[in-house]
PDB file of C-alpha atoms in Angstrom:
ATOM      1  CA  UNK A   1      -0.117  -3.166 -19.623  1.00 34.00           C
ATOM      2  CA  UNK A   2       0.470  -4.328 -16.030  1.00 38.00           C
ATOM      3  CA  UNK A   3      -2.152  -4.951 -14.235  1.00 46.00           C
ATOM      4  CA  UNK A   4      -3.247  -6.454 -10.364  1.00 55.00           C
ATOM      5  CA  UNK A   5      -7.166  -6.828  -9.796  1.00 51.00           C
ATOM      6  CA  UNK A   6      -9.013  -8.840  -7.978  1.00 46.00           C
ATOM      7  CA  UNK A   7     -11.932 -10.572  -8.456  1.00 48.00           C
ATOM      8  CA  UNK A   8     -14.543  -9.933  -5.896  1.00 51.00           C
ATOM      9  CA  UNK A   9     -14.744  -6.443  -4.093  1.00 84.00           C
ATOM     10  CA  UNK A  10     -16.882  -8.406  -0.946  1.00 91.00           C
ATOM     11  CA  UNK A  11     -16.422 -11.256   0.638  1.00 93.00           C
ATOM     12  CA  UNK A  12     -18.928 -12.278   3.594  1.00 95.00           C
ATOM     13  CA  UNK A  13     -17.988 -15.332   5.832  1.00 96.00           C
ATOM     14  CA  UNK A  14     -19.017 -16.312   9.338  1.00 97.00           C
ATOM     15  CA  UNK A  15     -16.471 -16.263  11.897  1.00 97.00           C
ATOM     16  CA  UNK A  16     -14.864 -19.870  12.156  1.00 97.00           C
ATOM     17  CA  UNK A  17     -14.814 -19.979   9.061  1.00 97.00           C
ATOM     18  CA  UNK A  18     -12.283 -19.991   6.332  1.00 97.00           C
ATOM     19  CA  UNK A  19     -11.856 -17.330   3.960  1.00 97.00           C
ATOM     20  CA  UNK A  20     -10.645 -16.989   0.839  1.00 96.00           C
ATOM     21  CA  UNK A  21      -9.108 -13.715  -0.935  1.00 95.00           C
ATOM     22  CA  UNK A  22      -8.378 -13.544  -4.958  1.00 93.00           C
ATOM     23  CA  UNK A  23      -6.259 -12.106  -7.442  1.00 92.00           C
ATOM     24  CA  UNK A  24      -4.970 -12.033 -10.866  1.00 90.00           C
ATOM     25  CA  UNK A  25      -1.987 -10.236 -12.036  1.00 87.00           C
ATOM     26  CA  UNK A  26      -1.148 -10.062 -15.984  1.00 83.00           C
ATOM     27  CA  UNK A  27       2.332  -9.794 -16.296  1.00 82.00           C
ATOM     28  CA  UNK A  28       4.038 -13.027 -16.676  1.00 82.00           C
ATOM     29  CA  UNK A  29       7.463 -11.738 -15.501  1.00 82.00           C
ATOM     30  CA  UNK A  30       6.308 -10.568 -11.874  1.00 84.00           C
ATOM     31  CA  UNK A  31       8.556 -12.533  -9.467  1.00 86.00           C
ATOM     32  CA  UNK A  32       7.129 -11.145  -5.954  1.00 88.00           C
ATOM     33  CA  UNK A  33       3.567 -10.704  -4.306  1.00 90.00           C
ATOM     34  CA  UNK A  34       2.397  -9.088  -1.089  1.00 90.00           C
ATOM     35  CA  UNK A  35      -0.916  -9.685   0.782  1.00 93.00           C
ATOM     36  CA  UNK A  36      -1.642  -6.274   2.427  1.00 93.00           C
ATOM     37  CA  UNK A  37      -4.686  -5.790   4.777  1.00 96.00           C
ATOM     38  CA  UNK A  38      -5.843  -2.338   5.672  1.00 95.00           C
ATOM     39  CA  UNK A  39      -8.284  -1.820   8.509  1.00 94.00           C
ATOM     40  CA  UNK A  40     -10.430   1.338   8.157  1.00 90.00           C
ATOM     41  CA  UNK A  41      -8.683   4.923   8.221  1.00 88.00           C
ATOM     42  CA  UNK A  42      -5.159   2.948   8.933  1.00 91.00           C
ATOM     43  CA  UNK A  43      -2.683   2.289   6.541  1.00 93.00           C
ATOM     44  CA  UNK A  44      -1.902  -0.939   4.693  1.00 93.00           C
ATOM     45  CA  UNK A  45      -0.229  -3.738   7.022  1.00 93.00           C
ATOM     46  CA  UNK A  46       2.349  -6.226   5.556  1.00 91.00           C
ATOM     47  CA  UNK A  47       0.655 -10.023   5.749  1.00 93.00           C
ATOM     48  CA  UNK A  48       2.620 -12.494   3.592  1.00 94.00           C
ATOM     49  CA  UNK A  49       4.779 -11.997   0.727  1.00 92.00           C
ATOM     50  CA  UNK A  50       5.727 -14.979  -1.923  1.00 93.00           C
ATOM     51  CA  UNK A  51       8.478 -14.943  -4.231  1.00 91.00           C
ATOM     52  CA  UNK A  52       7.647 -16.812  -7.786  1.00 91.00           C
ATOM     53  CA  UNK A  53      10.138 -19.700  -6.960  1.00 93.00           C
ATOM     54  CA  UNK A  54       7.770 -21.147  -4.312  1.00 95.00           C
ATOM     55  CA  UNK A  55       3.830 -22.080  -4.724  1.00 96.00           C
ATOM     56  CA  UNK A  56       2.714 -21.850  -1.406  1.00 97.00           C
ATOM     57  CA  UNK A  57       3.883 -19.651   1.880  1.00 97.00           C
ATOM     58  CA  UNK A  58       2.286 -20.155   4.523  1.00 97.00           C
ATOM     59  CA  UNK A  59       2.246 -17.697   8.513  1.00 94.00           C
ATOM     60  CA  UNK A  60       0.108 -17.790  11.332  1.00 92.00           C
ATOM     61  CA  UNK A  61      -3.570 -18.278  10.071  1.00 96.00           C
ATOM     62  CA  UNK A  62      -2.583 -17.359   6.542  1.00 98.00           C
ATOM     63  CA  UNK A  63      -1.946 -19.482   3.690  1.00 98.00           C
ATOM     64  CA  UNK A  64      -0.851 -17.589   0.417  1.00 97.00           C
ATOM     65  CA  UNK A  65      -1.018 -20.084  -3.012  1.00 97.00           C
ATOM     66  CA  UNK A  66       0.764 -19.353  -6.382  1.00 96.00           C
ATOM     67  CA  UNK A  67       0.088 -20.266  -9.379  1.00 95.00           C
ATOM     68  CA  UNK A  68       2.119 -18.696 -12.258  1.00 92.00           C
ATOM     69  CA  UNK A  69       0.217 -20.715 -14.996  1.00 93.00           C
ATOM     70  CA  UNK A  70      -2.889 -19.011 -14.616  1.00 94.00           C
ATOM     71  CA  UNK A  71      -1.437 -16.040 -12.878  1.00 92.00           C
ATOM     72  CA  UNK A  72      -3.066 -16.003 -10.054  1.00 93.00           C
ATOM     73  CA  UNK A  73      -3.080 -15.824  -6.451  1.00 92.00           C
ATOM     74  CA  UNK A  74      -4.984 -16.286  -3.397  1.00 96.00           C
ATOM     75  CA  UNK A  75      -4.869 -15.353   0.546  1.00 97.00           C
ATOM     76  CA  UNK A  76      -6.568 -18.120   2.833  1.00 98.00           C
ATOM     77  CA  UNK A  77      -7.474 -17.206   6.388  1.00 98.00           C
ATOM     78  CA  UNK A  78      -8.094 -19.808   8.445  1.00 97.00           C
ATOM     79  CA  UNK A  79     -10.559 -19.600  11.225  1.00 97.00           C
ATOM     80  CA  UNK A  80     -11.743 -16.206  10.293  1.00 97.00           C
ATOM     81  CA  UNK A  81     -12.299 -13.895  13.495  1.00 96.00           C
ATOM     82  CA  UNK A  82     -14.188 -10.578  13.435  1.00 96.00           C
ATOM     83  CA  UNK A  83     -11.015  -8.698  13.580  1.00 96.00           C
ATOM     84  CA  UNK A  84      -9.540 -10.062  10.083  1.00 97.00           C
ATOM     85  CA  UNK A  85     -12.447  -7.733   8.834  1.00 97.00           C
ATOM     86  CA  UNK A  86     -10.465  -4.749   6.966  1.00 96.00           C
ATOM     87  CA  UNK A  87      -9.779  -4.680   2.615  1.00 95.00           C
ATOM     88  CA  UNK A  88      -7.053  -6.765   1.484  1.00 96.00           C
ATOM     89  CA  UNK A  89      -4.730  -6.186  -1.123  1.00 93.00           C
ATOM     90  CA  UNK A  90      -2.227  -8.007  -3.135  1.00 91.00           C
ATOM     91  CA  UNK A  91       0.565  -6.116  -4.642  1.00 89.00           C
ATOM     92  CA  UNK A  92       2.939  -6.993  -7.402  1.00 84.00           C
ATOM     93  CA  UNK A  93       5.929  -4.790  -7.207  1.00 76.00           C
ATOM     94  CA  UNK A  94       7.157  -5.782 -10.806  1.00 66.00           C
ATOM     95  CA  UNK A  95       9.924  -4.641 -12.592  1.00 60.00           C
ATOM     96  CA  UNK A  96       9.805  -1.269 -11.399  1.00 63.00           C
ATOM     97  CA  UNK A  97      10.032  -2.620  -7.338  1.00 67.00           C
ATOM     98  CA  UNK A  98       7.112  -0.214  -6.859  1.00 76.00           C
ATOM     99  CA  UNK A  99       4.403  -2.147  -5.144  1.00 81.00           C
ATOM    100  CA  UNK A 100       1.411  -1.342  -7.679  1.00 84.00           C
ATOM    101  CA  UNK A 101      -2.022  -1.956  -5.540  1.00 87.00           C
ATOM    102  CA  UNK A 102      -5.606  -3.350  -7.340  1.00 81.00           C
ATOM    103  CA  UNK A 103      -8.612  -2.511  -5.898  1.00 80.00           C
ATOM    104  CA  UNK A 104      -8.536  -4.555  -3.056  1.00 90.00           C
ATOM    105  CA  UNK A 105     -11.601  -7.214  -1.527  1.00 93.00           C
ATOM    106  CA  UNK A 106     -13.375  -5.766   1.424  1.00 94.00           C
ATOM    107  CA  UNK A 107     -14.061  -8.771   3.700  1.00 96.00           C
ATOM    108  CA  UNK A 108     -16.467  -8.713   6.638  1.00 95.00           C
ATOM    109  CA  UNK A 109     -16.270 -11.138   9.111  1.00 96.00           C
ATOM    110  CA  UNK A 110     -19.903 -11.794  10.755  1.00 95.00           C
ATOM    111  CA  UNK A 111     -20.026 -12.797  14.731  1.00 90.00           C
TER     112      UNK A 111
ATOM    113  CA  UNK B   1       8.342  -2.479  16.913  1.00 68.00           C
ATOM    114  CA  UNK B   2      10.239   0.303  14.172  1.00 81.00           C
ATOM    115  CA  UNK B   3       7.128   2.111  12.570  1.00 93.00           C
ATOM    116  CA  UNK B   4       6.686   4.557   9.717  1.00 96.00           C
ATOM    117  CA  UNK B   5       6.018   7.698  11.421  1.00 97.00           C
ATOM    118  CA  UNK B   6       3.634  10.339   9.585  1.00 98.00           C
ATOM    119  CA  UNK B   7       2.288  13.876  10.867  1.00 97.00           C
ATOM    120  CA  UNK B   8      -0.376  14.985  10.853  1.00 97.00           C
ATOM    121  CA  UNK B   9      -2.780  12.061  11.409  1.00 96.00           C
ATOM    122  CA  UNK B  10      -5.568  14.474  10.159  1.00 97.00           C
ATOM    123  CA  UNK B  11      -5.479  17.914   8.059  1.00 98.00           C
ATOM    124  CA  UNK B  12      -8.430  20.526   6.922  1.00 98.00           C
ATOM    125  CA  UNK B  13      -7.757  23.041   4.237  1.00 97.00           C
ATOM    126  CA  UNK B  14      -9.210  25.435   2.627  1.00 97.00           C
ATOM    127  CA  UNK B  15      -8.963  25.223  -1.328  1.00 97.00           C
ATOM    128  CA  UNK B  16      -6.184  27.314  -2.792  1.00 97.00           C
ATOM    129  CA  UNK B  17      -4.308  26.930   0.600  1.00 98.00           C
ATOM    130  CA  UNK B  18      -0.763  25.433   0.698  1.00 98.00           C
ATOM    131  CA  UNK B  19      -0.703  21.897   2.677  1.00 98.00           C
ATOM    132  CA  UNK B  20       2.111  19.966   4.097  1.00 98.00           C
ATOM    133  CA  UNK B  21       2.650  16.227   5.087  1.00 98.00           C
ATOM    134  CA  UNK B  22       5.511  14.660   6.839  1.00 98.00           C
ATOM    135  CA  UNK B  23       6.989  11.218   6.916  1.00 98.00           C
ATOM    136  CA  UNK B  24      10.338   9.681   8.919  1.00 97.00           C
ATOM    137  CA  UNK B  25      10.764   6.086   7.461  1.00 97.00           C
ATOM    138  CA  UNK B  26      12.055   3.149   9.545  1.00 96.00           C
ATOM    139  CA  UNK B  27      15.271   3.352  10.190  1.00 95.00           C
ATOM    140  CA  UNK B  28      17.830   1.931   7.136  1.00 93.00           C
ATOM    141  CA  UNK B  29      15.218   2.087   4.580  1.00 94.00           C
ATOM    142  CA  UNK B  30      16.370   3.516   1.719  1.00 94.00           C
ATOM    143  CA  UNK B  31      13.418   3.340  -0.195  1.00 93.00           C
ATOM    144  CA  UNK B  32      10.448   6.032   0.423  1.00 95.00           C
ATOM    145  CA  UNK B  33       7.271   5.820  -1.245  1.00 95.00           C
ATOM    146  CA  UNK B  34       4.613   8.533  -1.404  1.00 97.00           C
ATOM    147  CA  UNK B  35       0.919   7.006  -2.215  1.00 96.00           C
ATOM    148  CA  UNK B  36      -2.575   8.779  -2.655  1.00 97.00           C
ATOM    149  CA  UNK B  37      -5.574   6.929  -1.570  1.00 95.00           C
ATOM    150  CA  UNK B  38      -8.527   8.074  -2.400  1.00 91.00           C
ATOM    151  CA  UNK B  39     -11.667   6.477  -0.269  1.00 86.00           C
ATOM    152  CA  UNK B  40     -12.835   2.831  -1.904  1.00 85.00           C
ATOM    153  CA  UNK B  41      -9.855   2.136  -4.286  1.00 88.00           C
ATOM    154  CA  UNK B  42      -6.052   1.266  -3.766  1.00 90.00           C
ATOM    155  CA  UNK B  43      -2.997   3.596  -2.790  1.00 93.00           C
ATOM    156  CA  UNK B  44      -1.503   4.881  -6.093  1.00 93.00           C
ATOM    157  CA  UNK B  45       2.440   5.598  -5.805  1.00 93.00           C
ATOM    158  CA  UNK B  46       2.940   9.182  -6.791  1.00 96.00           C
ATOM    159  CA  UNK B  47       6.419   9.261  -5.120  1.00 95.00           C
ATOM    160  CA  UNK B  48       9.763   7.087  -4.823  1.00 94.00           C
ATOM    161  CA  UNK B  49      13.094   7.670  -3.302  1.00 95.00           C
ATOM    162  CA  UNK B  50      16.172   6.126  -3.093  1.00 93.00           C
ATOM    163  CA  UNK B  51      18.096   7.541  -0.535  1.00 95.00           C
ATOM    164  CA  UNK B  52      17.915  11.048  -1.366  1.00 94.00           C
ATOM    165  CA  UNK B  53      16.623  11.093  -5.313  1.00 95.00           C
ATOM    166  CA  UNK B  54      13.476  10.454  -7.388  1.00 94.00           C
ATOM    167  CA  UNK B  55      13.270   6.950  -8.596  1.00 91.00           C
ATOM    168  CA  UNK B  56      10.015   7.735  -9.936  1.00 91.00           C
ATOM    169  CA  UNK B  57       7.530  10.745  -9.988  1.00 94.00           C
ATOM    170  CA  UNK B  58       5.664  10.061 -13.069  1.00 92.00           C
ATOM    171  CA  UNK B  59       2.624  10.336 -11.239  1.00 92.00           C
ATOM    172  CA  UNK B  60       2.976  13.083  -9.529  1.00 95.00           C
ATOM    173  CA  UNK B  61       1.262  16.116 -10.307  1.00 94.00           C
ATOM    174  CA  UNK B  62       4.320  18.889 -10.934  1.00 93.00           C
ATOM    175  CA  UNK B  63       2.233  22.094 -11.378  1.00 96.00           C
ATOM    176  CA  UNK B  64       0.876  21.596  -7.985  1.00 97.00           C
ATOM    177  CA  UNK B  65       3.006  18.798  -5.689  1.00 98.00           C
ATOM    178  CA  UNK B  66       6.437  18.923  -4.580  1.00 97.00           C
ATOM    179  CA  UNK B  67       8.410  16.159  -2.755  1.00 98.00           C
ATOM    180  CA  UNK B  68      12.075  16.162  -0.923  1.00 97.00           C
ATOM    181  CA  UNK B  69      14.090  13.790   0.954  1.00 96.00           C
ATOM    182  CA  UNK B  70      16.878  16.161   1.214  1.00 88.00           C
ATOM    183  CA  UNK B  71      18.980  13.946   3.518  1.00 90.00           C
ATOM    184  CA  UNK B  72      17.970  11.054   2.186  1.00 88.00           C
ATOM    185  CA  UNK B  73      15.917   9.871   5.432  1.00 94.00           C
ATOM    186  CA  UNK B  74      12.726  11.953   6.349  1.00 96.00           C
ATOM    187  CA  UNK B  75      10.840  13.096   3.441  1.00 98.00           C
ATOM    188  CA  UNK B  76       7.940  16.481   2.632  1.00 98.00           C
ATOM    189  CA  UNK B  77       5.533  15.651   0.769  1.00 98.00           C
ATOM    190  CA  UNK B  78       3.333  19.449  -0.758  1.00 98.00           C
ATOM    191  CA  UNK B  79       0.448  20.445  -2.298  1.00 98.00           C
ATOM    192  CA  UNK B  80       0.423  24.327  -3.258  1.00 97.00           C
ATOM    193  CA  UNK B  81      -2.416  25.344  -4.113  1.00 97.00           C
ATOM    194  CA  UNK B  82      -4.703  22.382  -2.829  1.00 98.00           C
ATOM    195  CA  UNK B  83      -7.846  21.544  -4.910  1.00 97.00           C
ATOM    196  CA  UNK B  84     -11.133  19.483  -3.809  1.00 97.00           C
ATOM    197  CA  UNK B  85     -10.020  16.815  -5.780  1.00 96.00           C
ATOM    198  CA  UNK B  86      -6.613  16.403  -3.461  1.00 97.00           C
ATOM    199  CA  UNK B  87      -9.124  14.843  -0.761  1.00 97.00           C
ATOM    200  CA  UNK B  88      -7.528  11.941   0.111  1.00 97.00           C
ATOM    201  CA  UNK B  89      -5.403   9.802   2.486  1.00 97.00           C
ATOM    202  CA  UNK B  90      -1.395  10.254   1.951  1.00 98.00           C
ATOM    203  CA  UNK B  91       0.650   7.531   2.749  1.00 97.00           C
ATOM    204  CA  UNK B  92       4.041   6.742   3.394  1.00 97.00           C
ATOM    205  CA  UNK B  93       5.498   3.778   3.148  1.00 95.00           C
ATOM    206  CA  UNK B  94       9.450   2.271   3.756  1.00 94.00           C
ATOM    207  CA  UNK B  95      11.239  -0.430   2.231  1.00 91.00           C
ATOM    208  CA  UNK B  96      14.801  -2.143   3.102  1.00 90.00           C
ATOM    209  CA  UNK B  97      15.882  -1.944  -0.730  1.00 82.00           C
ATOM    210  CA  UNK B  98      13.627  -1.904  -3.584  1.00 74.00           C
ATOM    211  CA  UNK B  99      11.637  -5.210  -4.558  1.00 71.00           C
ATOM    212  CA  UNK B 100      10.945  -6.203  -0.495  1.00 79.00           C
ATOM    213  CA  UNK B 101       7.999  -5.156   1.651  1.00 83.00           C
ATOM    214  CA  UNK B 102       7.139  -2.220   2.006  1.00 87.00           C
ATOM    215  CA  UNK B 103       6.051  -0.933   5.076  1.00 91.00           C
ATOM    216  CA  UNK B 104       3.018   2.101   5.398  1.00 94.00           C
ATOM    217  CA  UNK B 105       2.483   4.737   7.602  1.00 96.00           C
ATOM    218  CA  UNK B 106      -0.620   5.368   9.390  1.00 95.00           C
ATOM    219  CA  UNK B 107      -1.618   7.939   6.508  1.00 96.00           C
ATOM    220  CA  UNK B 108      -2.549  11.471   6.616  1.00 97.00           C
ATOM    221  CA  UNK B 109      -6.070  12.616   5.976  1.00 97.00           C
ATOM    222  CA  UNK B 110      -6.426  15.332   4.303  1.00 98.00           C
ATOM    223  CA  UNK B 111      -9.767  17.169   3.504  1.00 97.00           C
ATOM    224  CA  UNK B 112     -10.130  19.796   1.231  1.00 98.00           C
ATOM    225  CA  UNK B 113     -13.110  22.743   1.774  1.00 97.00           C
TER     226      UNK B 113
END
């Protein structure tokens, strides 16, 4: 069946540094991604979304790569600060347009 | 900035008791999602609207959740009776139409006792 997951639950950098969020998603058809981040006992906040016409989107600090070969895609941050610290999530609407969440990768940013 | 409004931020209940949570989308957004988080994994959707009707409640558990958007905007999400196992953050989300971003709520904590 459908599936989003991600491949690391934690994800330690030093701040400066850049960071780099995975995920895999299994059905070949999904056309649209969101990056979500969620900051403890908040709800998730929109980061990036990427349609499956483009490979690469790319806002302020954030860098979001597709690749529909492999099915997989990734969330750079770039010059990680403590306050990117929160669990981020990628979700894959699919062809039910209900945005269907993994587990999400908790990462902490260390001063 | 046009937010997802929920109420109330945080709820305690006693098992058995009936529990209520309320959400007012952004404005225009058709599309209404209830999800349950439960602490260290991802919302699951166990709501959607479309203007006023289900687009999907196949997750929803009948015998003891209800949900309404009778007007198609703001939207009641219940639990009658509540269990321990309903511990959880509810959120709300919005979207424009259905396949854009979704936008979520601040949640609603609720702990069951």
């Amino acid at each position: 069946g459908e599936s989003v997951g991600l491949h690391l639950p934690t994800l330690s950098v030093q701040e400066g540094d850049n960071s780099i969020i995975n995920c895999a998603y299994s059905n070949s058809a999904s056309d649209y991604f969101i990056w979500y981040k969620q900051e403890s006992g908040k709800g998730p906040q929109f980061i990036i979304d990427i349609r499956s016409n483009m490979d690469k989107r790319q806002g302020q600090r954030v860098t979001v790569l597709l690749n529909k070969t492999v099915k997989h895609l990734s969330l750079q941050i770039a010059a990680t600060q403590p306050g990117d610290s929160a669990v981020y999530f990628c979700a894959e609407p699919g062809g039910s347009y209900i945005p269907t969440f993994g587990r999400g990768t908790s990462l902490i940013v260390h001063p | 900035e046009a937010e997802v409004a929920q109420s109330p931020r945080y709820k305690i209940t006693e098992k058995s008791q009936a529990v209520a949570f309320w959400c007012d989308p952004i404005s225009g957004h058709a599309t209404l999602y209830w999800y349950r988080q439960i602490l260290g994994q991802g919302p699951e959707l166990l709501v959607q609207f479309q203007d006023e009707s289900v687009v999907d409640d196949s997750q929803l558990p009948k015998d003891r959740f209800s949900a309404e958007r009778l007007k198609g905007v703001d939207s009641t999400l219940k639990i009658q009776p509540a269990e321990l196992g309903d511990s959880a953050m509810y959120l709300c989300a919005s979207s424009f139409r259905r396949n854009t971003e979704a936008f979520f709520g601040q949640g609603t904590r609720l702990t069951v006792v």
